[in-house]
Amino acid sequence: MDINKYIPKYKCSHTNLLRLAQLSGEEIFEFLYAAKAMKKKFRVGENPPALRGKTVALLFGNVSTRTRISFEMGIRQLGGDFLYLPKDETQLSRGESIKDTAAMLERYGVSAVVLRGFSDANVDEFAAHSNIPVINGISDGAHPLQVLSDLFTVWEVKGRLDNLKLAYIGDGNNVANSLILGCSKVNMDISIASPHGYSPDRSIVERGMQFSNVDITDNIADAVRDADIIYTDVFISMNDKDDEQKKHILSRYQVTGAVMAKAKPDAVFMHCMPVHRGEEVAENVVDGPQSIVYDQAENRLHINKAALAMLVH
Ligand code: CP
């Protein structure tokens, strides 16, 4: 399956975007082609008014730079309006049900909701009680928009997706889970190097193995051999408590220049950001010539706009 031979329809048959498990490889291509079109227009100062007259609620349970700004700017650029709703400032923080919250957003005319910092069970519960599109802007187990943006970035930089190898080094977290599903569904091989006890969700690994090679190891050199992309993320995810023991165990999994040197000579470095320089990645790698982290971060804007345009009607 070659994305460059795929003919996009610019359509999505889904109501919600909750996790990549729900998308086929072709459906992932649809989002990437839509993001490519959005980016092309953005570059020449054009933006389709896809959200004119619509309001999108951003119901956020944790802080954010990229997700919040790229959604707020993207919604404005598409001619829509947004409500930024910190979860702690709603009655959810005092025990109101997800069902009632979902009903209220819809009754007040909100056209879609982006949830961030919820558990996977709560994301599913919200979607089950909602008649408007629900988009997962990061949950405990998944970060679908991040990985759609990452795949779009790889396509731009490498010119293809199939027959590439991505090596993820570090904590087997929500980003790793979504990378496994996203990469495997577009026929990209993925290796994950994590210390024992910090590997990604086994059920997700088994799902990914149905589509491409998914290798799980604790050996960094094995993971990065022949890799086209080296990827890492923070050691402590946002909803997790600071954990010095975990940081100590993961400290051996820092992406250094020596790690990059074991991959292909034209390998690129990716990170979903925020970056903790000197922790999960050495400063000279994230700020070095192989790093494409700012392209990755910019592409969150174009993917978000593509997702909103495809889901909100
Ligand atoms: N990658 C990502 O989700 O960034 P923020 O936490 O800044 O939104």
mmCIF file of C-alpha atoms and ligand atoms in Angstrom:
data_model
loop_
_atom_site.group_PDB
_atom_site.id
_atom_site.type_symbol
_atom_site.label_atom_id
_atom_site.label_comp_id
_atom_site.label_asym_id
_atom_site.label_seq_id
_atom_site.Cartn_x
_atom_site.Cartn_y
_atom_site.Cartn_z
ATOM 1 C CA MET A 1 0.000 0.000 0.000
ATOM 2 C CA ASP A 2 1.668 3.138 -1.303
ATOM 3 C CA ILE A 3 0.253 6.503 -0.226
ATOM 4 C CA ASN A 4 1.563 8.086 -3.420
ATOM 5 C CA LYS A 5 -0.610 5.754 -5.521
ATOM 6 C CA TYR A 6 -3.703 6.299 -3.374
ATOM 7 C CA ILE A 7 -6.452 8.502 -4.843
ATOM 8 C CA PRO A 8 -8.030 10.492 -1.988
ATOM 9 C CA LYS A 9 -11.762 11.062 -1.674
ATOM 10 C CA TYR A 10 -11.395 13.693 1.090
ATOM 11 C CA LYS A 11 -14.087 11.906 3.067
ATOM 12 C CA CYS A 12 -14.273 10.211 6.433
ATOM 13 C CA SER A 13 -16.956 7.663 7.236
ATOM 14 C CA HIS A 14 -16.430 8.046 10.996
ATOM 15 C CA THR A 15 -18.296 10.399 13.318
ATOM 16 C CA ASN A 16 -15.527 10.563 15.922
ATOM 17 C CA LEU A 17 -11.735 10.376 16.001
ATOM 18 C CA LEU A 18 -10.948 8.549 19.221
ATOM 19 C CA ARG A 19 -7.932 6.383 18.406
ATOM 20 C CA LEU A 20 -6.089 5.007 15.383
ATOM 21 C CA ALA A 21 -7.426 1.502 16.047
ATOM 22 C CA GLN A 22 -10.670 2.674 14.417
ATOM 23 C CA LEU A 23 -8.972 3.740 11.141
ATOM 24 C CA SER A 24 -7.798 1.623 8.210
ATOM 25 C CA GLY A 25 -4.596 2.489 6.326
ATOM 26 C CA GLU A 26 -6.681 4.128 3.567
ATOM 27 C CA GLU A 27 -8.584 6.182 6.136
ATOM 28 C CA ILE A 28 -5.271 7.373 7.589
ATOM 29 C CA PHE A 29 -4.243 8.394 4.032
ATOM 30 C CA GLU A 30 -7.454 10.454 3.772
ATOM 31 C CA PHE A 31 -6.415 12.534 6.806
ATOM 32 C CA LEU A 32 -2.884 12.978 5.434
ATOM 33 C CA TYR A 33 -4.069 14.091 1.994
ATOM 34 C CA ALA A 34 -6.546 16.501 3.624
ATOM 35 C CA ALA A 35 -3.713 17.916 5.790
ATOM 36 C CA LYS A 36 -1.541 18.320 2.690
ATOM 37 C CA ALA A 37 -4.322 20.318 0.998
ATOM 38 C CA MET A 38 -4.843 22.445 4.144
ATOM 39 C CA LYS A 39 -1.118 23.173 4.394
ATOM 40 C CA LYS A 40 -0.876 24.154 0.740
ATOM 41 C CA LYS A 41 -3.721 26.649 1.189
ATOM 42 C CA PHE A 42 -2.278 27.947 4.479
ATOM 43 C CA ARG A 43 1.050 28.633 2.771
ATOM 44 C CA VAL A 44 -0.629 30.995 0.276
ATOM 45 C CA GLY A 45 -2.839 32.633 2.908
ATOM 46 C CA GLU A 46 -6.022 30.763 1.961
ATOM 47 C CA ASN A 47 -8.226 28.894 4.396
ATOM 48 C CA PRO A 48 -11.490 27.172 3.485
ATOM 49 C CA PRO A 49 -14.373 28.427 5.674
ATOM 50 C CA ALA A 50 -15.180 24.864 6.710
ATOM 51 C CA LEU A 51 -16.232 25.873 10.242
ATOM 52 C CA ARG A 52 -18.179 29.046 9.462
ATOM 53 C CA GLY A 53 -21.013 29.298 11.991
ATOM 54 C CA LYS A 54 -19.633 26.413 14.060
ATOM 55 C CA THR A 55 -18.267 26.381 17.592
ATOM 56 C CA VAL A 56 -15.841 23.720 18.790
ATOM 57 C CA ALA A 57 -15.439 23.053 22.534
ATOM 58 C CA LEU A 58 -11.924 22.333 23.772
ATOM 59 C CA LEU A 59 -12.550 20.458 27.030
ATOM 60 C CA PHE A 60 -9.069 20.099 28.468
ATOM 61 C CA GLY A 61 -8.085 18.202 31.598
ATOM 62 C CA ASN A 62 -4.421 19.091 31.381
ATOM 63 C CA VAL A 63 -2.157 21.846 30.139
ATOM 64 C CA SER A 64 -1.045 22.093 26.554
ATOM 65 C CA THR A 65 0.962 24.240 24.188
ATOM 66 C CA ARG A 66 0.677 22.534 20.774
ATOM 67 C CA THR A 67 -2.760 20.938 21.023
ATOM 68 C CA ARG A 68 -4.432 24.045 22.410
ATOM 69 C CA ILE A 69 -2.776 26.608 20.156
ATOM 70 C CA SER A 70 -3.047 24.526 16.989
ATOM 71 C CA PHE A 71 -6.753 23.904 17.606
ATOM 72 C CA GLU A 72 -7.522 27.508 18.555
ATOM 73 C CA MET A 73 -5.651 28.889 15.540
ATOM 74 C CA GLY A 74 -6.942 26.173 13.219
ATOM 75 C CA ILE A 75 -10.582 26.785 14.198
ATOM 76 C CA ARG A 76 -10.143 30.551 13.677
ATOM 77 C CA GLN A 77 -8.503 29.965 10.305
ATOM 78 C CA LEU A 78 -11.457 27.812 9.216
ATOM 79 C CA GLY A 79 -13.862 30.616 10.149
ATOM 80 C CA GLY A 80 -15.194 28.974 13.301
ATOM 81 C CA ASP A 81 -15.304 29.820 16.986
ATOM 82 C CA PHE A 82 -14.092 27.867 20.021
ATOM 83 C CA LEU A 83 -14.828 27.558 23.728
ATOM 84 C CA TYR A 84 -11.753 26.752 25.808
ATOM 85 C CA LEU A 85 -13.068 24.805 28.804
ATOM 86 C CA PRO A 86 -10.532 23.761 31.437
ATOM 87 C CA LYS A 87 -12.090 20.648 32.960
ATOM 88 C CA ASP A 88 -11.399 21.943 36.484
ATOM 89 C CA GLU A 89 -13.582 24.968 35.771
ATOM 90 C CA THR A 90 -16.583 22.850 34.842
ATOM 91 C CA GLN A 91 -18.864 20.803 37.081
ATOM 92 C CA LEU A 92 -16.987 17.687 35.926
ATOM 93 C CA SER A 93 -14.466 18.582 38.624
ATOM 94 C CA ARG A 94 -17.239 18.344 41.227
ATOM 95 C CA GLY A 95 -18.642 15.038 40.090
ATOM 96 C CA GLU A 96 -21.084 15.926 37.299
ATOM 97 C CA SER A 97 -21.418 13.024 34.891
ATOM 98 C CA ILE A 98 -19.844 12.821 31.471
ATOM 99 C CA LYS A 99 -23.276 11.976 30.056
ATOM 100 C CA ASP A 100 -24.806 15.229 31.336
ATOM 101 C CA THR A 101 -21.794 17.284 30.222
ATOM 102 C CA ALA A 102 -21.990 15.836 26.708
ATOM 103 C CA ALA A 103 -25.705 16.603 26.526
ATOM 104 C CA MET A 104 -25.194 20.217 27.634
ATOM 105 C CA LEU A 105 -22.536 20.955 24.973
ATOM 106 C CA GLU A 106 -24.889 19.722 22.293
ATOM 107 C CA ARG A 107 -27.949 21.563 23.650
ATOM 108 C CA TYR A 108 -26.031 24.862 23.624
ATOM 109 C CA GLY A 109 -25.139 24.460 19.950
ATOM 110 C CA VAL A 110 -21.553 23.231 20.129
ATOM 111 C CA SER A 111 -20.667 21.452 16.857
ATOM 112 C CA ALA A 112 -17.760 19.257 18.048
ATOM 113 C CA VAL A 113 -15.710 18.615 21.168
ATOM 114 C CA VAL A 114 -11.997 17.999 21.571
ATOM 115 C CA LEU A 115 -11.222 16.084 24.775
ATOM 116 C CA ARG A 116 -7.776 16.194 26.300
ATOM 117 C CA GLY A 117 -6.368 14.498 29.374
ATOM 118 C CA PHE A 118 -9.248 12.065 29.911
ATOM 119 C CA SER A 119 -8.982 8.321 30.504
ATOM 120 C CA ASP A 120 -9.735 6.101 27.518
ATOM 121 C CA ALA A 121 -12.866 4.864 29.261
ATOM 122 C CA ASN A 122 -14.083 8.442 29.733
ATOM 123 C CA VAL A 123 -13.372 9.303 26.073
ATOM 124 C CA ASP A 124 -15.489 6.302 25.037
ATOM 125 C CA GLU A 125 -18.219 7.240 27.500
ATOM 126 C CA PHE A 126 -18.282 10.818 26.194
ATOM 127 C CA ALA A 127 -18.542 9.604 22.595
ATOM 128 C CA ALA A 128 -21.307 7.147 23.529
ATOM 129 C CA HIS A 129 -23.426 10.008 24.914
ATOM 130 C CA SER A 130 -22.659 12.549 22.213
ATOM 131 C CA ASN A 131 -24.370 13.240 18.909
ATOM 132 C CA ILE A 132 -21.640 15.680 17.850
ATOM 133 C CA PRO A 133 -18.120 14.621 16.758
ATOM 134 C CA VAL A 134 -15.736 13.803 19.607
ATOM 135 C CA ILE A 135 -12.002 14.130 18.929
ATOM 136 C CA ASN A 136 -9.393 12.676 21.267
ATOM 137 C CA GLY A 137 -6.696 15.311 21.808
ATOM 138 C CA ILE A 138 -4.723 12.888 24.051
ATOM 139 C CA SER A 139 -5.914 10.254 26.492
ATOM 140 C CA ASP A 140 -4.106 7.887 28.840
ATOM 141 C CA GLY A 141 -3.687 5.317 26.078
ATOM 142 C CA ALA A 142 -3.685 7.197 22.784
ATOM 143 C CA HIS A 143 -2.572 10.361 20.978
ATOM 144 C CA PRO A 144 -4.115 9.899 17.532
ATOM 145 C CA LEU A 145 -3.776 13.450 16.165
ATOM 146 C CA GLN A 146 -0.110 13.543 17.156
ATOM 147 C CA VAL A 147 0.621 10.395 15.202
ATOM 148 C CA LEU A 148 -1.413 11.490 12.167
ATOM 149 C CA SER A 149 0.719 14.649 12.203
ATOM 150 C CA ASP A 150 3.869 12.529 12.573
ATOM 151 C CA LEU A 151 2.946 10.338 9.598
ATOM 152 C CA PHE A 152 2.187 13.425 7.531
ATOM 153 C CA THR A 153 5.617 14.826 8.472
ATOM 154 C CA VAL A 154 7.376 11.580 7.528
ATOM 155 C CA TRP A 155 5.560 11.562 4.176
ATOM 156 C CA GLU A 156 6.713 15.137 3.516
ATOM 157 C CA VAL A 157 10.322 14.476 4.509
ATOM 158 C CA LYS A 158 10.857 10.943 3.142
ATOM 159 C CA GLY A 159 8.433 11.115 0.206
ATOM 160 C CA ARG A 160 6.756 7.844 1.180
ATOM 161 C CA LEU A 161 5.534 5.851 4.175
ATOM 162 C CA ASP A 162 5.732 2.197 3.205
ATOM 163 C CA ASN A 163 8.941 0.232 3.681
ATOM 164 C CA LEU A 164 10.361 2.731 6.158
ATOM 165 C CA LYS A 165 11.392 1.819 9.696
ATOM 166 C CA LEU A 166 10.638 3.939 12.759
ATOM 167 C CA ALA A 167 12.486 3.202 16.010
ATOM 168 C CA TYR A 168 10.859 4.521 19.184
ATOM 169 C CA ILE A 169 13.162 4.693 22.221
ATOM 170 C CA GLY A 170 11.865 5.129 25.779
ATOM 171 C CA ASP A 171 8.624 4.854 27.688
ATOM 172 C CA GLY A 172 5.915 2.704 26.070
ATOM 173 C CA ASN A 173 3.252 5.376 26.577
ATOM 174 C CA ASN A 174 0.187 6.682 24.721
ATOM 175 C CA VAL A 175 2.325 8.093 21.880
ATOM 176 C CA ALA A 176 4.089 4.726 21.479
ATOM 177 C CA ASN A 177 0.690 2.975 21.378
ATOM 178 C CA SER A 178 -0.580 5.275 18.628
ATOM 179 C CA LEU A 179 2.710 5.032 16.708
ATOM 180 C CA ILE A 180 2.428 1.234 16.669
ATOM 181 C CA LEU A 181 -1.066 1.380 15.195
ATOM 182 C CA GLY A 182 -0.365 4.298 12.840
ATOM 183 C CA CYS A 183 2.926 2.976 11.447
ATOM 184 C CA SER A 184 1.758 -0.593 11.050
ATOM 185 C CA LYS A 185 -1.440 0.393 9.248
ATOM 186 C CA VAL A 186 0.520 2.363 6.622
ATOM 187 C CA ASN A 187 2.983 -0.514 6.169
ATOM 188 C CA MET A 188 5.856 1.080 8.087
ATOM 189 C CA ASP A 189 7.931 -1.162 10.330
ATOM 190 C CA ILE A 190 8.314 -0.088 13.950
ATOM 191 C CA SER A 191 10.738 -1.139 16.693
ATOM 192 C CA ILE A 192 10.272 -0.093 20.290
ATOM 193 C CA ALA A 193 13.210 -0.134 22.706
ATOM 194 C CA SER A 194 12.016 0.182 26.314
ATOM 195 C CA PRO A 195 13.315 -1.188 29.601
ATOM 196 C CA HIS A 196 11.503 -4.181 31.082
ATOM 197 C CA GLY A 197 8.260 -3.055 32.641
ATOM 198 C CA TYR A 198 7.867 -0.019 30.366
ATOM 199 C CA SER A 199 6.886 -1.677 27.073
ATOM 200 C CA PRO A 200 3.713 -0.597 25.254
ATOM 201 C CA ASP A 201 0.336 -2.246 25.739
ATOM 202 C CA ARG A 202 0.649 -5.906 24.597
ATOM 203 C CA SER A 203 -2.799 -5.940 22.948
ATOM 204 C CA ILE A 204 -1.797 -2.962 20.801
ATOM 205 C CA VAL A 205 1.494 -4.640 19.844
ATOM 206 C CA GLU A 206 -0.424 -7.753 18.764
ATOM 207 C CA ARG A 207 -2.866 -5.613 16.766
ATOM 208 C CA GLY A 208 0.021 -3.830 15.015
ATOM 209 C CA MET A 209 1.692 -7.155 14.185
ATOM 210 C CA GLN A 210 -1.307 -7.987 11.987
ATOM 211 C CA PHE A 211 -0.255 -5.212 9.586
ATOM 212 C CA SER A 212 3.570 -4.885 9.634
ATOM 213 C CA ASN A 213 6.704 -5.785 11.589
ATOM 214 C CA VAL A 214 6.433 -4.598 15.196
ATOM 215 C CA ASP A 215 9.500 -5.440 17.285
ATOM 216 C CA ILE A 216 9.639 -4.947 21.034
ATOM 217 C CA THR A 217 13.086 -5.060 22.625
ATOM 218 C CA ASP A 218 15.094 -3.614 25.490
ATOM 219 C CA ASN A 219 18.111 -3.237 23.206
ATOM 220 C CA ILE A 220 18.532 0.217 21.669
ATOM 221 C CA ALA A 221 21.103 -0.912 19.053
ATOM 222 C CA ASP A 222 18.726 -3.617 17.773
ATOM 223 C CA ALA A 223 15.848 -1.161 17.558
ATOM 224 C CA VAL A 224 17.661 1.599 15.672
ATOM 225 C CA ARG A 225 19.528 -0.640 13.172
ATOM 226 C CA ASP A 226 18.474 0.415 9.639
ATOM 227 C CA ALA A 227 15.956 2.892 11.055
ATOM 228 C CA ASP A 228 14.825 5.850 8.939
ATOM 229 C CA ILE A 229 13.257 7.671 11.868
ATOM 230 C CA ILE A 230 14.265 7.787 15.549
ATOM 231 C CA TYR A 231 11.466 8.937 17.868
ATOM 232 C CA THR A 232 11.242 9.548 21.595
ATOM 233 C CA ASP A 233 8.953 11.176 24.157
ATOM 234 C CA VAL A 234 9.177 12.382 27.741
ATOM 235 C CA PHE A 235 9.876 9.787 30.429
ATOM 236 C CA ILE A 236 6.974 10.902 32.637
ATOM 237 C CA SER A 237 3.662 11.427 30.839
ATOM 238 C CA MET A 238 1.399 14.263 31.879
ATOM 239 C CA ASN A 239 -1.171 12.368 33.904
ATOM 240 C CA ASP A 240 1.551 10.350 35.675
ATOM 241 C CA LYS A 241 3.159 11.327 38.970
ATOM 242 C CA ASP A 242 6.828 12.303 38.933
ATOM 243 C CA ASP A 243 8.767 9.096 39.484
ATOM 244 C CA GLU A 244 12.517 9.296 40.145
ATOM 245 C CA GLN A 245 12.964 5.528 39.907
ATOM 246 C CA LYS A 246 11.299 5.420 36.485
ATOM 247 C CA LYS A 247 13.440 8.349 35.295
ATOM 248 C CA HIS A 248 16.553 6.549 36.531
ATOM 249 C CA ILE A 249 15.643 3.313 34.728
ATOM 250 C CA LEU A 250 14.813 5.187 31.527
ATOM 251 C CA SER A 251 17.957 7.355 31.684
ATOM 252 C CA ARG A 252 19.833 4.602 29.786
ATOM 253 C CA TYR A 253 17.354 5.143 26.932
ATOM 254 C CA GLN A 254 18.349 8.712 26.093
ATOM 255 C CA VAL A 255 18.628 9.396 22.332
ATOM 256 C CA THR A 256 22.219 10.589 21.931
ATOM 257 C CA GLY A 257 24.419 11.257 18.921
ATOM 258 C CA ALA A 258 25.774 7.718 19.338
ATOM 259 C CA VAL A 259 22.249 6.299 19.078
ATOM 260 C CA MET A 260 21.542 8.380 15.955
ATOM 261 C CA ALA A 261 24.815 7.144 14.417
ATOM 262 C CA LYS A 262 23.567 3.538 14.601
ATOM 263 C CA ALA A 263 20.558 4.326 12.378
ATOM 264 C CA LYS A 264 20.641 5.019 8.625
ATOM 265 C CA PRO A 265 22.864 8.004 7.708
ATOM 266 C CA ASP A 266 19.820 9.990 6.513
ATOM 267 C CA ALA A 267 17.698 9.130 9.565
ATOM 268 C CA VAL A 268 15.629 11.930 11.071
ATOM 269 C CA PHE A 269 14.883 12.619 14.739
ATOM 270 C CA MET A 270 11.292 13.141 15.921
ATOM 271 C CA HIS A 271 9.712 14.039 19.264
ATOM 272 C CA CYS A 272 6.094 15.015 19.930
ATOM 273 C CA MET A 273 7.248 17.745 22.350
ATOM 274 C CA PRO A 274 7.548 19.191 24.967
ATOM 275 C CA VAL A 275 11.224 18.217 25.031
ATOM 276 C CA HIS A 276 13.256 17.706 28.203
ATOM 277 C CA ARG A 277 16.764 18.288 26.855
ATOM 278 C CA GLY A 278 19.339 16.095 28.570
ATOM 279 C CA GLU A 279 16.685 13.656 29.776
ATOM 280 C CA GLU A 280 15.083 11.606 26.964
ATOM 281 C CA VAL A 281 17.198 13.285 24.254
ATOM 282 C CA ALA A 282 20.579 14.978 24.112
ATOM 283 C CA GLU A 283 20.522 18.687 23.290
ATOM 284 C CA ASN A 284 22.763 18.262 20.230
ATOM 285 C CA VAL A 285 20.305 15.748 18.739
ATOM 286 C CA VAL A 286 17.057 17.671 19.225
ATOM 287 C CA ASP A 287 18.740 20.908 18.117
ATOM 288 C CA GLY A 288 20.867 19.197 15.460
ATOM 289 C CA PRO A 289 20.537 18.888 11.679
ATOM 290 C CA GLN A 290 18.645 15.562 11.763
ATOM 291 C CA SER A 291 15.864 16.952 13.954
ATOM 292 C CA ILE A 292 12.474 17.698 12.352
ATOM 293 C CA VAL A 293 10.592 18.380 15.584
ATOM 294 C CA TYR A 294 9.366 21.856 14.628
ATOM 295 C CA ASP A 295 7.974 20.568 11.300
ATOM 296 C CA GLN A 296 6.221 17.856 13.277
ATOM 297 C CA ALA A 297 4.771 20.422 15.698
ATOM 298 C CA GLU A 298 3.651 22.766 12.901
ATOM 299 C CA ASN A 299 1.855 19.905 11.200
ATOM 300 C CA ARG A 300 -0.424 19.530 14.221
ATOM 301 C CA LEU A 301 -2.157 22.656 12.874
ATOM 302 C CA HIS A 302 -2.754 21.191 9.423
ATOM 303 C CA ILE A 303 -3.866 17.781 10.713
ATOM 304 C CA ASN A 304 -6.265 19.362 13.218
ATOM 305 C CA LYS A 305 -7.811 21.499 10.500
ATOM 306 C CA ALA A 306 -8.099 18.458 8.231
ATOM 307 C CA ALA A 307 -9.764 16.432 10.998
ATOM 308 C CA LEU A 308 -12.226 19.201 11.829
ATOM 309 C CA ALA A 309 -13.099 19.794 8.174
ATOM 310 C CA MET A 310 -13.702 16.080 7.624
ATOM 311 C CA LEU A 311 -15.690 15.433 10.813
ATOM 312 C CA VAL A 312 -17.738 18.601 11.443
ATOM 313 C CA HIS A 313 -20.713 19.108 9.100
HETATM 314 N N1 CP B 1 2.510 16.970 21.716
HETATM 315 C C1 CP B 1 1.552 17.588 22.430
HETATM 316 O O1 CP B 1 0.452 17.067 22.616
HETATM 317 O O2 CP B 1 1.915 18.829 22.856
HETATM 318 P P1 CP B 1 1.137 19.637 23.988
HETATM 319 O O3 CP B 1 1.202 18.824 25.250
HETATM 320 O O4 CP B 1 1.875 20.942 24.111
HETATM 321 O O5 CP B 1 -0.281 19.837 23.525
#
